[in-house]
Amino acid sequence: MTHYYYSSEKSMKRTTTLMAFAIATVACWAQEALWSGTQVKSPVVNDNGTVTFNIFAPKASRVTVSGDFLPPVMADTPFGPQQQPGVADLKEGKNGVWTYTTAPLQPELYSYTFSVNDMQVLDPANVYVNRDVAALTSIFIVSQAKGDKGDLYQVNEVPHGNVEKVWYDSPTLKMKRRMTVYTPAGYDKGKNYPVLYLLHGAGGDEDAWTTLGRTAQIMDNLIAAGKARPMIVVMPNGNTDCQAAPGAWSRGMYQPSFMASITPDTKPAATMDESFPDIVKYVESHYKVAKNKKNRAICGLSMGGGHSFQTSKRYPGMFDYIGLFSAGLSIGQNRDQSFYEALQADQNVQKQLSVLFAGKPRLYWIAIGKTDFLYQQNSDLRRYLDEKGYPYQYRETEGGHIWRNWRIYLTEFAQMIF
């Protein structure tokens, strides 16, 4: 190693010069940031419930905002016409700052993006972002009173649980896999906790429910208010050809896709419901849980609702509480068959459901939005259950296949179990 020595006077001069240079450079950067518009505040939640968006775009000819707080528009999707977030124009004001203010908004977590000259961008003034499959959106929360939805979805001054990513062995799927586990505040002091297994939809992964679904915030707030029993919430990865979320395993930083499949030409070693005992075995050997039916619940959205349907009927003695949120229901029916017709034709599924309901689960809960593209499938299931006299509870909300509904369903389901 080479050493360089300076006299104290020369060293002082050099240090003073370097400090002056650094200060000047930082000041220059600060001025650049100031004049580049990064000091613009956005979004601003106003006292009257309106929200103002601002973006510095001095060379733009048109700027719009698209978000789920605007009246929806219909768009063609692979599942037919579906509601999509509405669009509004921003107006250019002083110094190249474009602005738009909404009508008063109801308490909720909202998502949005900007479009500058037809190029979609995140809000550069808002560091809070969610990923849904491969789409990134900026987010904000509106809350008007204690206990409203916005308040439930935000971090409050209450005892907080912990969220960890854990790896478990799945011999059924022949791989190590990752899942997310929420443990409630005071977990170390308690024992024999009940467990809710919470499953994501197509394109999601073990991160979806904690980011898009706000699971930790919902559970912390419900438990603190005495509205839900302290419980462990297990959020596994439902993509049976993946070990973990994109970028979190050896496959690398691949592009997430709707079905999250990375090996479309290779059949996974097993289905999600076939492999589910691997998850339960890990949880019950690593956490302080009650190991019986009355202390286990399973629920999920879309694909995860389908997984909940399949898993609960395959293992009828495993769960006392079952929740189907906008469930994607399939038992191998062909395109010309309705789900009801498939149920009527499949004697094995009929037997499984018969055994499940003979065990008298404490809650079988079906929830869906009025305009959800899976509405008919869920109506078909309800028709079949009604004809068989199998008891269930039903919840119907406004809107379609959206996280705004699924957060509501989790909130309500968590208060009904255990």
Short mmCIF file of C-alpha atoms in Angstrom, two decimals:
data_model
loop_
_atom_site.label_atom_id
_atom_site.label_comp_id
_atom_site.label_asym_id
_atom_site.label_seq_id
_atom_site.Cartn_x
_atom_site.Cartn_y
_atom_site.Cartn_z
CA MET A 1 0.00 0.00 0.00
CA THR A 2 1.34 3.47 -0.87
CA HIS A 3 1.06 6.27 1.70
CA TYR A 4 1.04 9.99 0.91
CA TYR A 5 1.96 12.61 3.50
CA TYR A 6 1.25 16.34 3.49
CA SER A 7 2.25 19.11 5.83
CA SER A 8 -0.55 20.26 8.14
CA GLU A 9 -0.80 23.61 6.30
CA LYS A 10 -1.05 22.00 2.86
CA SER A 11 -3.44 19.39 4.21
CA MET A 12 -5.66 22.12 5.68
CA LYS A 13 -5.71 24.03 2.40
CA ARG A 14 -6.50 20.87 0.44
CA THR A 15 -9.27 19.92 2.88
CA THR A 16 -10.76 23.42 2.72
CA THR A 17 -10.67 23.35 -1.08
CA LEU A 18 -12.33 19.92 -1.25
CA MET A 19 -15.01 20.99 1.19
CA ALA A 20 -15.73 24.12 -0.79
CA PHE A 21 -15.95 22.07 -3.97
CA ALA A 22 -18.30 19.57 -2.32
CA ILE A 23 -20.53 22.33 -0.94
CA ALA A 24 -20.65 24.03 -4.33
CA THR A 25 -21.46 20.73 -6.04
CA VAL A 26 -24.24 19.89 -3.57
CA ALA A 27 -25.62 23.41 -3.92
CA CYS A 28 -25.55 23.01 -7.69
CA TRP A 29 -27.40 19.70 -7.45
CA ALA A 30 -29.90 21.25 -5.05
CA GLN A 31 -30.51 24.13 -7.45
CA GLU A 32 -30.83 21.70 -10.33
CA ALA A 33 -33.37 19.65 -8.35
CA LEU A 34 -35.22 22.82 -7.40
CA TRP A 35 -35.54 24.09 -10.95
CA SER A 36 -36.16 20.66 -12.46
CA GLY A 37 -39.47 20.44 -10.62
CA THR A 38 -38.60 17.64 -8.21
CA GLN A 39 -39.72 19.97 -5.39
CA VAL A 40 -43.29 19.78 -6.72
CA LYS A 41 -45.59 18.07 -4.19
CA SER A 42 -47.88 15.37 -5.51
CA PRO A 43 -50.36 14.08 -4.69
CA VAL A 44 -51.75 16.53 -2.16
CA VAL A 45 -54.73 15.28 -0.15
CA ASN A 46 -56.77 18.37 0.64
CA ASP A 47 -58.90 18.97 3.73
CA ASN A 48 -62.13 18.76 1.73
CA GLY A 49 -61.34 15.26 0.46
CA THR A 50 -60.17 16.32 -2.97
CA VAL A 51 -56.71 15.34 -4.20
CA THR A 52 -54.42 17.53 -6.31
CA PHE A 53 -51.86 16.06 -8.69
CA ASN A 54 -48.86 18.07 -9.89
CA ILE A 55 -46.11 17.20 -12.33
CA PHE A 56 -43.30 19.34 -13.75
CA ALA A 57 -43.35 18.84 -17.53
CA PRO A 58 -42.43 22.18 -19.21
CA LYS A 59 -42.02 20.71 -22.71
CA ALA A 60 -45.18 18.60 -22.70
CA SER A 61 -48.10 19.28 -25.04
CA ARG A 62 -50.53 17.07 -23.13
CA VAL A 63 -50.50 15.48 -19.67
CA THR A 64 -53.16 13.13 -18.30
CA VAL A 65 -53.70 11.13 -15.14
CA SER A 66 -55.26 7.66 -15.13
CA GLY A 67 -56.51 6.22 -11.88
CA ASP A 68 -59.14 4.17 -10.11
CA PHE A 69 -60.57 7.32 -8.48
CA LEU A 70 -61.93 8.46 -11.87
CA PRO A 71 -65.13 7.21 -13.56
CA PRO A 72 -64.12 3.91 -15.22
CA VAL A 73 -64.10 3.31 -18.96
CA MET A 74 -64.80 0.07 -20.79
CA ALA A 75 -61.93 -1.63 -22.61
CA ASP A 76 -61.45 -4.93 -24.40
CA THR A 77 -59.45 -7.52 -22.47
CA PRO A 78 -58.68 -11.24 -22.96
CA PHE A 79 -61.74 -11.85 -20.74
CA GLY A 80 -64.07 -9.58 -22.72
CA PRO A 81 -65.05 -5.95 -22.08
CA GLN A 82 -63.92 -4.86 -18.62
CA GLN A 83 -63.86 -1.63 -16.67
CA GLN A 84 -60.52 0.16 -16.71
CA PRO A 85 -59.33 3.24 -14.75
CA GLY A 86 -60.62 6.54 -16.09
CA VAL A 87 -58.50 9.35 -17.55
CA ALA A 88 -58.45 13.11 -16.87
CA ASP A 89 -56.43 15.97 -18.41
CA LEU A 90 -54.08 18.10 -16.35
CA LYS A 91 -53.85 21.83 -17.05
CA GLU A 92 -50.53 23.63 -17.47
CA GLY A 93 -49.90 26.35 -14.92
CA LYS A 94 -46.91 28.45 -13.96
CA ASN A 95 -43.31 27.33 -14.47
CA GLY A 96 -44.27 24.24 -16.47
CA VAL A 97 -46.22 22.56 -13.66
CA TRP A 98 -49.34 20.68 -14.78
CA THR A 99 -52.19 20.26 -12.27
CA TYR A 100 -55.43 18.37 -11.77
CA THR A 101 -57.74 18.29 -8.74
CA THR A 102 -60.27 15.51 -8.25
CA ALA A 103 -63.77 15.68 -6.87
CA PRO A 104 -63.98 14.69 -3.17
CA LEU A 105 -62.88 11.06 -2.80
CA GLN A 106 -64.17 8.40 -0.45
CA PRO A 107 -61.73 6.81 2.03
CA GLU A 108 -59.67 4.26 0.10
CA LEU A 109 -56.25 3.31 -1.24
CA TYR A 110 -55.97 4.59 -4.83
CA SER A 111 -53.60 3.87 -7.74
CA TYR A 112 -52.64 6.10 -10.65
CA THR A 113 -50.12 6.90 -13.37
CA PHE A 114 -49.40 9.96 -15.51
CA SER A 115 -49.15 10.12 -19.29
CA VAL A 116 -46.83 12.80 -20.67
CA ASN A 117 -47.10 13.18 -24.45
CA ASP A 118 -48.59 9.67 -24.58
CA MET A 119 -45.75 8.15 -22.53
CA GLN A 120 -46.92 6.54 -19.30
CA VAL A 121 -44.84 7.53 -16.25
CA LEU A 122 -45.02 7.20 -12.50
CA ASP A 123 -45.46 10.32 -10.38
CA PRO A 124 -41.85 11.52 -9.88
CA ALA A 125 -42.88 13.32 -6.67
CA ASN A 126 -44.41 10.21 -5.07
CA VAL A 127 -42.07 7.49 -3.79
CA TYR A 128 -44.94 5.12 -2.93
CA VAL A 129 -45.39 2.52 -5.67
CA ASN A 130 -47.03 -0.89 -6.05
CA ARG A 131 -46.34 -3.64 -8.60
CA ASP A 132 -49.26 -5.63 -9.98
CA VAL A 133 -47.91 -8.37 -12.28
CA ALA A 134 -45.64 -6.24 -14.54
CA ALA A 135 -47.38 -2.88 -14.06
CA LEU A 136 -46.15 -0.23 -11.64
CA THR A 137 -48.51 2.41 -10.25
CA SER A 138 -48.17 5.28 -7.82
CA ILE A 139 -50.45 5.03 -4.79
CA PHE A 140 -52.00 7.23 -2.10
CA ILE A 141 -54.50 6.83 0.73
CA VAL A 142 -57.49 9.01 1.61
CA SER A 143 -58.85 8.76 5.15
CA GLN A 144 -61.51 10.98 6.72
CA ALA A 145 -62.21 9.34 10.07
CA LYS A 146 -60.89 6.74 12.46
CA GLY A 147 -61.90 3.27 11.34
CA ASP A 148 -62.73 4.06 7.71
CA LYS A 149 -61.13 2.08 4.89
CA GLY A 150 -58.30 4.55 4.40
CA ASP A 151 -57.52 4.45 8.09
CA LEU A 152 -57.62 0.64 8.07
CA TYR A 153 -55.13 0.45 5.19
CA GLN A 154 -52.57 2.85 6.62
CA VAL A 155 -49.99 2.42 9.36
CA ASN A 156 -51.39 3.65 12.67
CA GLU A 157 -49.95 3.98 16.15
CA VAL A 158 -50.97 0.49 17.23
CA PRO A 159 -48.99 -2.63 18.19
CA HIS A 160 -47.40 -4.00 15.02
CA GLY A 161 -46.96 -7.58 13.90
CA ASN A 162 -43.97 -8.82 11.93
CA VAL A 163 -43.75 -9.87 8.29
CA GLU A 164 -41.04 -12.27 7.18
CA LYS A 165 -40.09 -14.17 4.03
CA VAL A 166 -39.39 -17.81 4.73
CA TRP A 167 -38.19 -20.70 2.59
CA TYR A 168 -39.73 -24.12 3.01
CA ASP A 169 -39.22 -27.50 1.41
CA SER A 170 -41.94 -28.77 -0.93
CA PRO A 171 -41.24 -32.43 -1.70
CA THR A 172 -44.47 -32.54 -3.70
CA LEU A 173 -43.29 -29.82 -6.08
CA LYS A 174 -39.66 -30.99 -5.82
CA MET A 175 -38.23 -27.58 -4.92
CA LYS A 176 -37.53 -25.08 -2.17
CA ARG A 177 -40.17 -22.36 -2.13
CA ARG A 178 -40.67 -18.97 -0.50
CA MET A 179 -43.72 -17.60 1.29
CA THR A 180 -44.64 -14.58 3.38
CA VAL A 181 -45.73 -15.00 7.00
CA TYR A 182 -47.38 -12.37 9.21
CA THR A 183 -47.20 -12.92 12.97
CA PRO A 184 -49.31 -10.66 15.20
CA ALA A 185 -48.02 -8.22 17.79
CA GLY A 186 -47.05 -10.07 20.96
CA TYR A 187 -46.54 -13.33 19.08
CA ASP A 188 -43.59 -14.33 21.29
CA LYS A 189 -45.73 -14.10 24.42
CA GLY A 190 -48.59 -16.24 23.13
CA LYS A 191 -49.13 -19.76 21.84
CA ASN A 192 -51.53 -21.91 19.85
CA TYR A 193 -52.38 -19.21 17.33
CA PRO A 194 -54.94 -19.90 14.60
CA VAL A 195 -53.68 -19.67 11.01
CA LEU A 196 -55.20 -18.01 7.97
CA TYR A 197 -53.77 -19.21 4.64
CA LEU A 198 -54.22 -16.28 2.24
CA LEU A 199 -53.74 -16.94 -1.48
CA HIS A 200 -53.02 -14.53 -4.35
CA GLY A 201 -54.39 -14.39 -7.90
CA ALA A 202 -52.93 -15.07 -11.34
CA GLY A 203 -49.85 -12.98 -12.01
CA GLY A 204 -49.30 -12.46 -8.30
CA ASP A 205 -46.86 -14.05 -5.90
CA GLU A 206 -46.04 -14.19 -2.20
CA ASP A 207 -45.58 -10.39 -2.16
CA ALA A 208 -49.00 -9.48 -3.55
CA TRP A 209 -51.13 -9.56 -0.41
CA THR A 210 -48.69 -7.52 1.69
CA THR A 211 -48.23 -4.79 -0.95
CA LEU A 212 -51.44 -4.55 -2.97
CA GLY A 213 -53.58 -6.13 -0.27
CA ARG A 214 -52.20 -4.19 2.76
CA THR A 215 -52.51 -7.36 4.85
CA ALA A 216 -50.17 -6.31 7.67
CA GLN A 217 -51.88 -2.93 8.10
CA ILE A 218 -55.37 -4.48 7.99
CA MET A 219 -54.49 -7.17 10.51
CA ASP A 220 -52.62 -4.81 12.85
CA ASN A 221 -55.56 -2.39 12.90
CA LEU A 222 -58.29 -5.03 13.24
CA ILE A 223 -56.48 -6.85 16.04
CA ALA A 224 -55.71 -3.61 17.89
CA ALA A 225 -59.40 -2.64 17.69
CA GLY A 226 -60.46 -6.03 19.04
CA LYS A 227 -62.28 -6.83 15.80
CA ALA A 228 -60.14 -9.83 14.85
CA ARG A 229 -58.46 -12.48 16.93
CA PRO A 230 -54.64 -12.45 16.87
CA MET A 231 -53.68 -14.90 14.13
CA ILE A 232 -50.85 -15.92 11.86
CA VAL A 233 -51.39 -15.16 8.18
CA VAL A 234 -49.50 -17.33 5.67
CA MET A 235 -49.19 -16.04 2.10
CA PRO A 236 -47.60 -18.68 -0.17
CA ASN A 237 -46.61 -18.48 -3.82
CA GLY A 238 -49.34 -20.14 -5.86
CA ASN A 239 -47.32 -20.51 -9.07
CA THR A 240 -46.28 -24.15 -8.96
CA ASP A 241 -43.43 -23.78 -11.45
CA CYS A 242 -41.82 -20.92 -9.48
CA GLN A 243 -39.87 -20.92 -6.26
CA ALA A 244 -40.52 -17.28 -5.37
CA ALA A 245 -41.47 -13.83 -6.66
CA PRO A 246 -39.65 -12.49 -9.75
CA GLY A 247 -36.09 -11.55 -8.87
CA ALA A 248 -36.19 -13.41 -5.55
CA TRP A 249 -34.85 -16.75 -6.77
CA SER A 250 -32.25 -18.20 -9.10
CA ARG A 251 -34.32 -17.68 -12.22
CA GLY A 252 -33.23 -14.05 -12.08
CA MET A 253 -34.91 -10.80 -13.08
CA TYR A 254 -37.39 -12.13 -15.61
CA GLN A 255 -40.45 -10.21 -16.76
CA PRO A 256 -43.53 -11.11 -14.68
CA SER A 257 -46.51 -12.35 -16.70
CA PHE A 258 -50.23 -12.72 -16.04
CA MET A 259 -50.09 -16.42 -15.20
CA ALA A 260 -46.54 -16.05 -13.81
CA SER A 261 -45.50 -19.20 -15.65
CA ILE A 262 -41.84 -19.44 -16.59
CA THR A 263 -41.97 -22.94 -18.03
CA PRO A 264 -45.09 -22.99 -20.24
CA ASP A 265 -43.97 -26.18 -21.99
CA THR A 266 -43.19 -28.09 -18.80
CA LYS A 267 -45.88 -29.49 -16.55
CA PRO A 268 -45.28 -28.77 -12.84
CA ALA A 269 -44.70 -31.76 -10.58
CA ALA A 270 -48.07 -31.21 -8.89
CA THR A 271 -50.92 -28.76 -8.50
CA MET A 272 -51.16 -26.16 -5.76
CA ASP A 273 -53.84 -28.08 -3.86
CA GLU A 274 -51.86 -31.33 -4.10
CA SER A 275 -48.81 -29.59 -2.62
CA PHE A 276 -50.63 -27.66 0.10
CA PRO A 277 -49.83 -30.08 2.95
CA ASP A 278 -46.15 -29.15 2.48
CA ILE A 279 -47.04 -25.58 3.48
CA VAL A 280 -49.12 -26.62 6.47
CA LYS A 281 -46.40 -29.01 7.65
CA TYR A 282 -43.78 -26.25 7.62
CA VAL A 283 -46.02 -23.74 9.40
CA GLU A 284 -47.06 -26.19 12.10
CA SER A 285 -43.46 -27.23 12.76
CA HIS A 286 -41.99 -23.72 12.85
CA TYR A 287 -44.67 -21.52 14.45
CA LYS A 288 -46.71 -21.60 17.65
CA VAL A 289 -50.02 -22.70 16.16
CA ALA A 290 -53.04 -24.80 17.08
CA LYS A 291 -52.90 -27.88 14.86
CA ASN A 292 -56.54 -28.63 14.20
CA LYS A 293 -59.35 -27.86 11.78
CA LYS A 294 -61.11 -25.24 13.91
CA ASN A 295 -57.92 -23.15 13.97
CA ARG A 296 -57.25 -23.22 10.23
CA ALA A 297 -58.79 -20.99 7.55
CA ILE A 298 -58.09 -20.68 3.83
CA CYS A 299 -59.13 -17.97 1.41
CA GLY A 300 -57.89 -16.40 -1.78
CA LEU A 301 -58.66 -14.08 -4.68
CA SER A 302 -59.24 -15.11 -8.30
CA MET A 303 -56.78 -17.96 -8.98
CA GLY A 304 -56.23 -18.13 -5.22
CA GLY A 305 -59.97 -18.46 -4.74
CA GLY A 306 -59.84 -21.41 -7.11
CA HIS A 307 -56.96 -22.85 -5.11
CA SER A 308 -59.02 -22.41 -1.92
CA PHE A 309 -61.95 -24.22 -3.54
CA GLN A 310 -59.75 -27.09 -4.74
CA THR A 311 -57.69 -27.43 -1.55
CA SER A 312 -60.64 -27.37 0.84
CA LYS A 313 -62.51 -30.12 -1.04
CA ARG A 314 -59.38 -32.24 -1.51
CA TYR A 315 -58.64 -32.10 2.25
CA PRO A 316 -62.12 -31.79 3.81
CA GLY A 317 -60.83 -32.20 7.36
CA MET A 318 -58.20 -29.47 7.12
CA PHE A 319 -60.10 -26.15 7.27
CA ASP A 320 -63.12 -24.95 9.21
CA TYR A 321 -63.25 -21.60 7.40
CA ILE A 322 -63.15 -21.25 3.61
CA GLY A 323 -63.32 -17.99 1.66
CA LEU A 324 -63.65 -17.59 -2.10
CA PHE A 325 -62.91 -14.03 -3.26
CA SER A 326 -63.86 -13.52 -6.94
CA ALA A 327 -62.84 -17.13 -7.35
CA GLY A 328 -61.61 -18.54 -10.63
CA LEU A 329 -63.38 -21.90 -10.60
CA SER A 330 -62.34 -24.77 -12.81
CA ILE A 331 -62.65 -28.55 -12.63
CA GLY A 332 -61.45 -29.26 -16.14
CA GLN A 333 -64.65 -28.26 -17.93
CA ASN A 334 -64.47 -27.65 -21.66
CA ARG A 335 -65.26 -24.28 -23.21
CA ASP A 336 -68.81 -25.28 -24.08
CA GLN A 337 -69.63 -26.20 -20.49
CA SER A 338 -70.70 -23.85 -17.77
CA PHE A 339 -69.22 -24.43 -14.33
CA TYR A 340 -72.64 -25.61 -13.14
CA GLU A 341 -72.80 -28.19 -15.93
CA ALA A 342 -69.29 -29.36 -15.08
CA LEU A 343 -70.27 -29.79 -11.42
CA GLN A 344 -73.31 -31.80 -12.44
CA ALA A 345 -71.16 -34.09 -14.59
CA ASP A 346 -68.22 -34.66 -12.24
CA GLN A 347 -69.09 -37.32 -9.66
CA ASN A 348 -65.69 -37.14 -8.00
CA VAL A 349 -66.07 -33.42 -7.27
CA GLN A 350 -69.64 -34.02 -6.06
CA LYS A 351 -68.32 -36.62 -3.61
CA GLN A 352 -65.56 -34.32 -2.39
CA LEU A 353 -68.02 -31.47 -1.75
CA SER A 354 -70.40 -33.86 -0.03
CA VAL A 355 -67.68 -34.97 2.37
CA LEU A 356 -66.57 -31.36 2.94
CA PHE A 357 -70.05 -30.14 3.92
CA ALA A 358 -70.80 -33.28 5.91
CA GLY A 359 -67.97 -32.10 8.13
CA LYS A 360 -69.95 -28.91 8.79
CA PRO A 361 -67.34 -26.20 8.18
CA ARG A 362 -68.10 -23.18 10.35
CA LEU A 363 -67.94 -20.78 7.41
CA TYR A 364 -68.05 -21.17 3.64
CA TRP A 365 -67.94 -17.60 2.30
CA ILE A 366 -68.33 -16.51 -1.33
CA ALA A 367 -67.70 -12.87 -2.27
CA ILE A 368 -67.63 -11.16 -5.67
CA GLY A 369 -68.23 -7.83 -7.41
CA LYS A 370 -71.34 -7.28 -9.51
CA THR A 371 -69.36 -6.61 -12.69
CA ASP A 372 -66.63 -9.22 -12.15
CA PHE A 373 -65.95 -11.32 -15.26
CA LEU A 374 -66.05 -14.41 -13.00
CA TYR A 375 -69.51 -13.56 -11.69
CA GLN A 376 -71.28 -16.35 -13.63
CA GLN A 377 -68.89 -19.05 -12.40
CA ASN A 378 -69.58 -18.05 -8.82
CA SER A 379 -73.33 -17.93 -9.51
CA ASP A 380 -73.05 -21.48 -10.88
CA LEU A 381 -71.35 -22.65 -7.69
CA ARG A 382 -74.02 -20.99 -5.55
CA ARG A 383 -76.75 -22.62 -7.62
CA TYR A 384 -75.19 -26.04 -7.04
CA LEU A 385 -74.74 -25.44 -3.30
CA ASP A 386 -78.33 -24.22 -3.01
CA GLU A 387 -79.67 -27.32 -4.74
CA LYS A 388 -77.67 -29.58 -2.43
CA GLY A 389 -78.65 -27.61 0.68
CA TYR A 390 -75.02 -26.88 1.53
CA PRO A 391 -74.84 -23.79 3.78
CA TYR A 392 -72.71 -20.80 2.77
CA GLN A 393 -72.66 -17.01 3.17
CA TYR A 394 -72.60 -14.65 0.21
CA ARG A 395 -71.23 -11.12 -0.15
CA GLU A 396 -71.76 -9.05 -3.29
CA THR A 397 -70.12 -5.66 -3.81
CA GLU A 398 -69.98 -3.00 -6.48
CA GLY A 399 -67.20 -3.11 -9.08
CA GLY A 400 -65.30 -5.88 -10.75
CA HIS A 401 -62.11 -7.90 -10.49
CA ILE A 402 -60.16 -5.35 -8.43
CA TRP A 403 -58.00 -5.07 -5.33
CA ARG A 404 -60.41 -2.53 -3.90
CA ASN A 405 -62.88 -5.39 -3.44
CA TRP A 406 -60.36 -7.96 -2.25
CA ARG A 407 -59.12 -5.72 0.55
CA ILE A 408 -62.74 -5.41 1.70
CA TYR A 409 -63.20 -9.18 1.56
CA LEU A 410 -60.07 -9.82 3.62
CA THR A 411 -61.18 -7.24 6.17
CA GLU A 412 -64.61 -8.83 6.56
CA PHE A 413 -63.45 -12.46 6.42
CA ALA A 414 -60.78 -11.88 9.08
CA GLN A 415 -63.47 -10.67 11.49
CA MET A 416 -65.64 -13.77 10.97
CA ILE A 417 -63.07 -16.48 11.56
CA PHE A 418 -61.78 -18.17 14.73
#
